Short mmCIF file of C-alpha atoms (C1' of nucleotides) in Angstrom, two decimals:
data_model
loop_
_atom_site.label_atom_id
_atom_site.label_comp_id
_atom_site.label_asym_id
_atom_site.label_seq_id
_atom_site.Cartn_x
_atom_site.Cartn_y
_atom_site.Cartn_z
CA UNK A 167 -23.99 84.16 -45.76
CA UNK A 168 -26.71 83.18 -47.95
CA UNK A 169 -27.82 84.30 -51.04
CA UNK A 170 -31.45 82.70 -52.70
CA UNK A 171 -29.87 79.67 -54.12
CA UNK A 172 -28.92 78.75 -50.14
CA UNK A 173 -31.78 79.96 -48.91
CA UNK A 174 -33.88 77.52 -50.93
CA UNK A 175 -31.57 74.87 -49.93
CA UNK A 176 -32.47 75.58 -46.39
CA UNK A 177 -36.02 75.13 -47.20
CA UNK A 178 -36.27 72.36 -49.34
CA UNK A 179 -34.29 70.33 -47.47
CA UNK A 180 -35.38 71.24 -43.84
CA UNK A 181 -39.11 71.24 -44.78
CA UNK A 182 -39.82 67.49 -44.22
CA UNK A 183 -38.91 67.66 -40.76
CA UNK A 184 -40.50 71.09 -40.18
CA UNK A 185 -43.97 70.73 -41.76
CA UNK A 186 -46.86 69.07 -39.80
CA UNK A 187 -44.70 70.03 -36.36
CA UNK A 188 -46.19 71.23 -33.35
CA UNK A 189 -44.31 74.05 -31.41
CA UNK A 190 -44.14 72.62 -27.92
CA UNK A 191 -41.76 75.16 -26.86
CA UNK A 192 -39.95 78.92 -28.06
CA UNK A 193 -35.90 79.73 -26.63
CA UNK A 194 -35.06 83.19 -27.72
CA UNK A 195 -31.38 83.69 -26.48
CA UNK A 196 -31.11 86.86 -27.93
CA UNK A 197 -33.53 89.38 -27.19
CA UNK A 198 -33.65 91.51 -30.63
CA UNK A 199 -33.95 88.60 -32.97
CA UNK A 200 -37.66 88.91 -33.01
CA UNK A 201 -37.40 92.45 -34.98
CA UNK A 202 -41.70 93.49 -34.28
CA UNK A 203 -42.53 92.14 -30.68
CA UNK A 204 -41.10 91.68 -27.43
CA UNK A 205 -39.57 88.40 -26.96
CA UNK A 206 -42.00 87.21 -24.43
CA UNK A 207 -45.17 88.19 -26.70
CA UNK A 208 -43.45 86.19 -29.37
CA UNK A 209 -42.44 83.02 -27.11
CA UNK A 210 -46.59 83.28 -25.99
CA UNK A 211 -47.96 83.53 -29.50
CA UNK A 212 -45.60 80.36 -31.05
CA UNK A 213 -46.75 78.72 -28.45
CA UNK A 214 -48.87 75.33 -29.15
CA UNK A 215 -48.74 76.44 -33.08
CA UNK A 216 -48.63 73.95 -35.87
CA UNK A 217 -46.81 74.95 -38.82
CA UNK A 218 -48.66 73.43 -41.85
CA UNK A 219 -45.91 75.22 -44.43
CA UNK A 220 -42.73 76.25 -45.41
CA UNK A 221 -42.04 78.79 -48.35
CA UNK A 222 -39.38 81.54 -49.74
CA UNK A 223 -39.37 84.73 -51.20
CA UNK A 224 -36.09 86.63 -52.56
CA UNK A 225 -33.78 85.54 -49.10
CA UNK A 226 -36.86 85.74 -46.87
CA UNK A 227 -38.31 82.44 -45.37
CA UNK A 228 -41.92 82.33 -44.18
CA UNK A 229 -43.04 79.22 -41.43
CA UNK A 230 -46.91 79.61 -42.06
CA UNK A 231 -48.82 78.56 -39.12
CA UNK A 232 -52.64 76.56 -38.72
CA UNK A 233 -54.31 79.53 -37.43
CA UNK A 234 -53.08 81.58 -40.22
CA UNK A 235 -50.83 83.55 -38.37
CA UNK A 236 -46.81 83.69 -39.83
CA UNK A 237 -43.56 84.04 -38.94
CA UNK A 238 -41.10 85.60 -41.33
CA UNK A 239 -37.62 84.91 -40.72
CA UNK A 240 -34.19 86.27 -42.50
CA UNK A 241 -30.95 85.01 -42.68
CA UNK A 242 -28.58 87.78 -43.19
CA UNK A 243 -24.80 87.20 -43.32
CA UNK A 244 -24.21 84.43 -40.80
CA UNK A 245 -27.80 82.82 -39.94
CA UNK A 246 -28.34 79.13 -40.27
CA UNK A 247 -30.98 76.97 -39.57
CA UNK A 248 -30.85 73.45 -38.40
CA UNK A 249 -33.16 70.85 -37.27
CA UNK A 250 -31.84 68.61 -34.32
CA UNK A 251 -32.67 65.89 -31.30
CA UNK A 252 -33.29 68.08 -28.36
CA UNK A 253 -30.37 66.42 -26.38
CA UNK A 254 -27.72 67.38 -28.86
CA UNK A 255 -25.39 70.66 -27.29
CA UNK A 256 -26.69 73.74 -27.94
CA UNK A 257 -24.07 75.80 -29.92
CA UNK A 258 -22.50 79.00 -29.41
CA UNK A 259 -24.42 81.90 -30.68
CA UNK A 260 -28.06 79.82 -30.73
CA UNK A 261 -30.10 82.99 -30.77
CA UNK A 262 -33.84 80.90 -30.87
CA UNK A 263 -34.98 77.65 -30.79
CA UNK A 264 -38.59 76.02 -31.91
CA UNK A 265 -38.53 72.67 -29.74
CA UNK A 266 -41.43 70.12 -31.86
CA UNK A 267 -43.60 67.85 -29.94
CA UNK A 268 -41.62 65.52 -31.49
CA UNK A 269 -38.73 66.20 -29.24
CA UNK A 270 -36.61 67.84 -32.83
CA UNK A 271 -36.00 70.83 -32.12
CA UNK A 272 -34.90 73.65 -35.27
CA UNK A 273 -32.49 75.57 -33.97
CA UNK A 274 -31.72 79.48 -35.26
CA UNK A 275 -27.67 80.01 -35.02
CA UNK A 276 -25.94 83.25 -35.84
CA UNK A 277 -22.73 84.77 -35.20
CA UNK A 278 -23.49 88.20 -36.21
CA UNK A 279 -26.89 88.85 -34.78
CA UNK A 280 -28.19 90.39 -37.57
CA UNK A 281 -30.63 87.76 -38.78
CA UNK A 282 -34.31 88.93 -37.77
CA UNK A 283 -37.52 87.06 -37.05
CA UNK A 284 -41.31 88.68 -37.35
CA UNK A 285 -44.71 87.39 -36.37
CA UNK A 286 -47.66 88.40 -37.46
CA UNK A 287 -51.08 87.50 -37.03
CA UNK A 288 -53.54 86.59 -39.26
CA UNK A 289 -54.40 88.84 -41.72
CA UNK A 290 -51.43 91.19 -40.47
CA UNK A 291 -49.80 93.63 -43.18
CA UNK A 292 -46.24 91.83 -43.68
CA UNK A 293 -43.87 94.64 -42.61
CA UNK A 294 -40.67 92.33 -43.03
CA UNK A 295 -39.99 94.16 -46.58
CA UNK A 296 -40.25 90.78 -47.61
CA UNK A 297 -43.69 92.79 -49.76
CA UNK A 298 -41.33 95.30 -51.52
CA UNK A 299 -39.40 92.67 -53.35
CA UNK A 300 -38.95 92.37 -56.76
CA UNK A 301 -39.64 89.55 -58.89
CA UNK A 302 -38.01 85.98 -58.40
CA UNK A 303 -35.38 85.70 -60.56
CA UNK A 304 -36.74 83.20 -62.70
CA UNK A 305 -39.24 85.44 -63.81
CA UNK A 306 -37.36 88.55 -64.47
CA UNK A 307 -37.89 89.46 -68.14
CA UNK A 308 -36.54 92.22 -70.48
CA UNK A 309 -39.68 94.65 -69.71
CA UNK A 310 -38.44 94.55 -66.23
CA UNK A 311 -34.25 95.10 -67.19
CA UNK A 312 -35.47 97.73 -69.86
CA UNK A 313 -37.25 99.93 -66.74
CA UNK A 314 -35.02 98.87 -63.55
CA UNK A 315 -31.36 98.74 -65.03
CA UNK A 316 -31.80 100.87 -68.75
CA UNK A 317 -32.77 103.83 -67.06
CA UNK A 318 -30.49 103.75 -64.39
CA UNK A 319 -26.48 105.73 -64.31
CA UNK A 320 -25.45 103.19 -61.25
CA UNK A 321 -23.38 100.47 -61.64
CA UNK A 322 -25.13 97.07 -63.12
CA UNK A 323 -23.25 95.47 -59.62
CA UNK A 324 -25.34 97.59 -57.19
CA UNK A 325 -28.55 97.18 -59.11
CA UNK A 326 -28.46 93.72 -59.35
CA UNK A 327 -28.03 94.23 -55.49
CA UNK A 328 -30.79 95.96 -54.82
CA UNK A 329 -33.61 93.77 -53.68
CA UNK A 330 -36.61 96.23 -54.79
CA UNK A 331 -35.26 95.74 -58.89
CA UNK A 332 -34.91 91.43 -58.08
CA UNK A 333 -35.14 89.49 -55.40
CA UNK A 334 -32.44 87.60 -54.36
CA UNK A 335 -28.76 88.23 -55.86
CA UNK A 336 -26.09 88.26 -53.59
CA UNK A 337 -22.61 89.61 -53.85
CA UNK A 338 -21.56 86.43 -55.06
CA UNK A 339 -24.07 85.96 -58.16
CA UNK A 340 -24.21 89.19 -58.77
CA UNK A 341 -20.21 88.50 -60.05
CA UNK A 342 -21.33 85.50 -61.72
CA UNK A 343 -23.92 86.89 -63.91
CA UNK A 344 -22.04 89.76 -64.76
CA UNK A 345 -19.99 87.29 -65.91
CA UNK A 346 -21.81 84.54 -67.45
CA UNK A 347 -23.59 87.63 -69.50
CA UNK A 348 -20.36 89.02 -70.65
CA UNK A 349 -20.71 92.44 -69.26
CA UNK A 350 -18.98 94.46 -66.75
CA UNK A 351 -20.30 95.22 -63.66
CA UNK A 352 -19.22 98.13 -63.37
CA UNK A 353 -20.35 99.72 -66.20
CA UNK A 354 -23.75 101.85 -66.00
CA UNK A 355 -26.95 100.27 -66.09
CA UNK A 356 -28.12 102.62 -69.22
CA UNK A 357 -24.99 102.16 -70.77
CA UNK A 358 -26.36 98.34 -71.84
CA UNK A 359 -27.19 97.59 -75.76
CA UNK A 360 -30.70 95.84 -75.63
CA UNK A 361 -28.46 92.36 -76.81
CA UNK A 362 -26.52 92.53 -73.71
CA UNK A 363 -29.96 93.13 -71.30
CA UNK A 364 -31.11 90.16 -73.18
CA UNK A 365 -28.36 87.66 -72.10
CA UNK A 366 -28.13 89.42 -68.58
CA UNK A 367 -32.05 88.48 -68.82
CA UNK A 368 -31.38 84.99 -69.17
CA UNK A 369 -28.24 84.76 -67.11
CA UNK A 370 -30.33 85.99 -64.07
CA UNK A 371 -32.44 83.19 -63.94
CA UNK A 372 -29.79 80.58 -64.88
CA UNK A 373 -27.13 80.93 -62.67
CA UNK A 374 -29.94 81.71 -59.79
CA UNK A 375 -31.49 78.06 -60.88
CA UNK A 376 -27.99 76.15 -61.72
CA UNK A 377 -26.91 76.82 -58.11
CA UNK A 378 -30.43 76.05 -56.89
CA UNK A 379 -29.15 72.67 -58.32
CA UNK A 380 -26.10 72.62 -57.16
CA UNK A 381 -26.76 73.09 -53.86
CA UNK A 382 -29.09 70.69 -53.33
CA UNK A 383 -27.79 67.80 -50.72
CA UNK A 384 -29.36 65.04 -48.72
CA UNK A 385 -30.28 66.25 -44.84
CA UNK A 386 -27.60 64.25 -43.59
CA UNK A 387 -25.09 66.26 -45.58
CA UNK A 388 -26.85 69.44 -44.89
CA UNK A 389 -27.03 68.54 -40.93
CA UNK A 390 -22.82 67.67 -40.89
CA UNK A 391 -21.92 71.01 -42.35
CA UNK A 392 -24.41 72.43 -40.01
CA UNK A 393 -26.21 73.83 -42.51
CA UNK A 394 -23.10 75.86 -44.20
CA UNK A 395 -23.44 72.89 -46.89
CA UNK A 396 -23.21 74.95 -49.90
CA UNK A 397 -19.99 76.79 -49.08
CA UNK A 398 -16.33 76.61 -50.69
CA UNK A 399 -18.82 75.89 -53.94
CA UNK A 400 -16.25 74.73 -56.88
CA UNK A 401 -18.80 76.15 -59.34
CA UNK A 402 -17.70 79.85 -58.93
CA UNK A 403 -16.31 81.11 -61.95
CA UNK A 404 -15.40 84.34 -61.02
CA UNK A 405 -16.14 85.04 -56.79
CA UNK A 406 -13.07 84.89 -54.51
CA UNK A 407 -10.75 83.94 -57.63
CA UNK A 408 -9.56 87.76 -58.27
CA UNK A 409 -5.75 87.40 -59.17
CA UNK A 410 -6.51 83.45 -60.81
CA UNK A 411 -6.92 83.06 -64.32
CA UNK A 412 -10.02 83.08 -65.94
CA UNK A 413 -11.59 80.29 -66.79
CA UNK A 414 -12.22 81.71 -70.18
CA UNK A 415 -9.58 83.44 -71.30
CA UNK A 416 -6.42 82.63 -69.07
CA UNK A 417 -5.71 86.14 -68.42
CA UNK A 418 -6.08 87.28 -64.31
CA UNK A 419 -9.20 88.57 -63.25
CA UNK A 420 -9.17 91.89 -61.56
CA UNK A 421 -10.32 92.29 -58.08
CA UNK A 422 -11.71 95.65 -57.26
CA UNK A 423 -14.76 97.21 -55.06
CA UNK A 424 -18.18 98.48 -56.40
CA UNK A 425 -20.45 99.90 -53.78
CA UNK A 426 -18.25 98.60 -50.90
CA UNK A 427 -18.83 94.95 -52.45
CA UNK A 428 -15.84 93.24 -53.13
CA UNK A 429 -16.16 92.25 -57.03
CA UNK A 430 -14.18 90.41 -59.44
CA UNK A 431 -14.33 90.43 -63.17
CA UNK A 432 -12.21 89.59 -66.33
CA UNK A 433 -11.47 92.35 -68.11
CA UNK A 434 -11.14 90.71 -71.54
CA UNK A 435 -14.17 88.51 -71.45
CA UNK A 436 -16.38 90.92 -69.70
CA UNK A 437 -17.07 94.93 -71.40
"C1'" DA B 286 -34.25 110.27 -56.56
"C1'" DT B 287 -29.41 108.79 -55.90
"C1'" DA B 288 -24.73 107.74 -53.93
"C1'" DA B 289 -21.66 107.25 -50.37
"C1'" DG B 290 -20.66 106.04 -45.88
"C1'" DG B 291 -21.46 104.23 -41.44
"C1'" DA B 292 -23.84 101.02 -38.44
"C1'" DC B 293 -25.07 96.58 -36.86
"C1'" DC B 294 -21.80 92.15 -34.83
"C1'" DT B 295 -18.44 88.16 -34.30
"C1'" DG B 296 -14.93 85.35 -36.25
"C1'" DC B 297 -11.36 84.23 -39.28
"C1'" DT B 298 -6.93 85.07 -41.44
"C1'" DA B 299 -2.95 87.39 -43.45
"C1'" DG B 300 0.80 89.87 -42.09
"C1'" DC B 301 3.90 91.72 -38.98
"C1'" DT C 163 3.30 82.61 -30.58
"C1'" DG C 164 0.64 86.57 -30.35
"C1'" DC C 165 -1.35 90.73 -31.78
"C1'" DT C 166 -3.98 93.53 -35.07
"C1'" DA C 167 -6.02 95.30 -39.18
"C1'" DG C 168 -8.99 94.08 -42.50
"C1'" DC C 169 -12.46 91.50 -44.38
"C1'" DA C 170 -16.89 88.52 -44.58
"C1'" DG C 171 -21.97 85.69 -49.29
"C1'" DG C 172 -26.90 91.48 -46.00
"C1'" DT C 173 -29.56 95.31 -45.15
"C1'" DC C 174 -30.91 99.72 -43.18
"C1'" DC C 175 -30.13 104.40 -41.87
"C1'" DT C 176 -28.27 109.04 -42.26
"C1'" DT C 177 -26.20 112.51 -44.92
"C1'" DA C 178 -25.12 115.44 -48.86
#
DNA sequence: ATAAGGACCTGCTAGC
DNA sequence: TGCTAGCAGGTCCTTA
């Protein structure tokens, strides 16, 4: 159930054994993971590719390919991604596998099924939504809080959410921030002073990059959690602790919903 | 334009 | 022990 700071854990530590590979051979196990072509198509354009990169954007990953073609894939709630020998058991719920020339193969597992993979060729428009993103956090700035949360009556929670305002905030750092800034989230985006936007400003991009940190772990630790390395992270402050005392203050911090998201907050430490 | 709610799915767990 | 309701870190669609 990843959120950016996983996602780029994914990539930077599964690009060494996925860049410079040679797609031998394409498994798709589940028919609607490839979101924009019929599997078949898909399995026949992979085909003999050579991926020559690896990137992000917001939660979406992108395997470029030599002929300039791309594949853009997204992890959803339960999607993982890890590389292994061909001869290891495939597991439950493998919904597409990439088998190298190498004889590695990088293996797509998820529970849920909603996790999506598109192709498209070179030159293609990118219909992923992976183009209607906002900006990275690390480069949100004030002009962007000032038009995208100031002028909004929603709750700072859902916008924060909401991948068209910034790219990449999960339920789980969306709590964080809140907290980390001090504010609420429940309270409405234009109900913000401009010195509270300002430390929400920099709280975006810190807890975004801290975790980014945090999360980063040698393959072989990544590979034995089966790429679920980051999870049960001591480093939450607020998410999944509703009832616990804050770390702050001592007092309990509430537990409530905001847009269907579970959310937790303290109430003393946060307004 | 904006919000609320359901839909998509399986698996885990708390509670009876 | 076994069953079930409720929940899960994401996103999209419909409806009002």
């Amino acid at each position: 159930m990843p959120e950016l700071p996983e996602v780029e854990t994914v990539r930077t530590v599964l690009s060494p054994f996925v860049v410079g590979q040679t797609i031998a051979k394409v498994t798709i196990n589940l028919p609607k993971v490839v979101a924009n072509l019929q599997p078949a198509t898909f399995v026949q354009k992979m085909t003999e590719q050579n991926i020559i990169n690896f990137t992000r954007r917001g939660k979406f990953l992108t395997l470029h390919l030599q002929s300039g073609a791309f594949v853009v894939l997204h992890l959803r709630m339960t999607g993982t991604l890890t590389v292994e020998d061909a001869d290891v058991p495939i597991e439950k719920h493998t919904n597409l596998i990439l088998t190298f020339q190498n004889g590695k193969e990088l293996r797509f597992v998820d529970s849920r099924g909603f996790g999506r993979w598109w192709y498209f060729a070179p030159g293609q428009t990118d219909t992923s939504g992976q183009n209607l993103l906002g900006p990275e956090p690390s480069a949100v700035t004030i002009k962007d809080l000032q038009r995208k949360i100031a002028t909004r009556k929603t709750a700072l929670k859902t916008l924060l959410l909401d991948q068209h305002l910034i790219a990449g905030i999960g339920n789980i750092y969306a709590d964080e921030i809140c907290f980390r800034a001090g504010v609420r989230p429940t309270r409405p985006g234009n109900s913000l002073t401009s010195a509270e936007l300002k430390r929400l400003c920099t709280e975006i991009s810190a807890v975004i990059n801290e975790f980014i940190q945090f999360h980063h772990v040698p393959f072989a630790v990544y590979a034995q959690s089966k790429g679920t390395s980051y999870q049960n992270d001591t480093n939450l402050r607020v998410y999944g602790r509703a009832g616990q005392p804050c770390l702050k203050c001592g007092r309990p911090l509430i537990g409530t919903r905001i847009g269907q998201r579970s959310s937790v907050y303290c109430e003393y430490c946060q307004r």
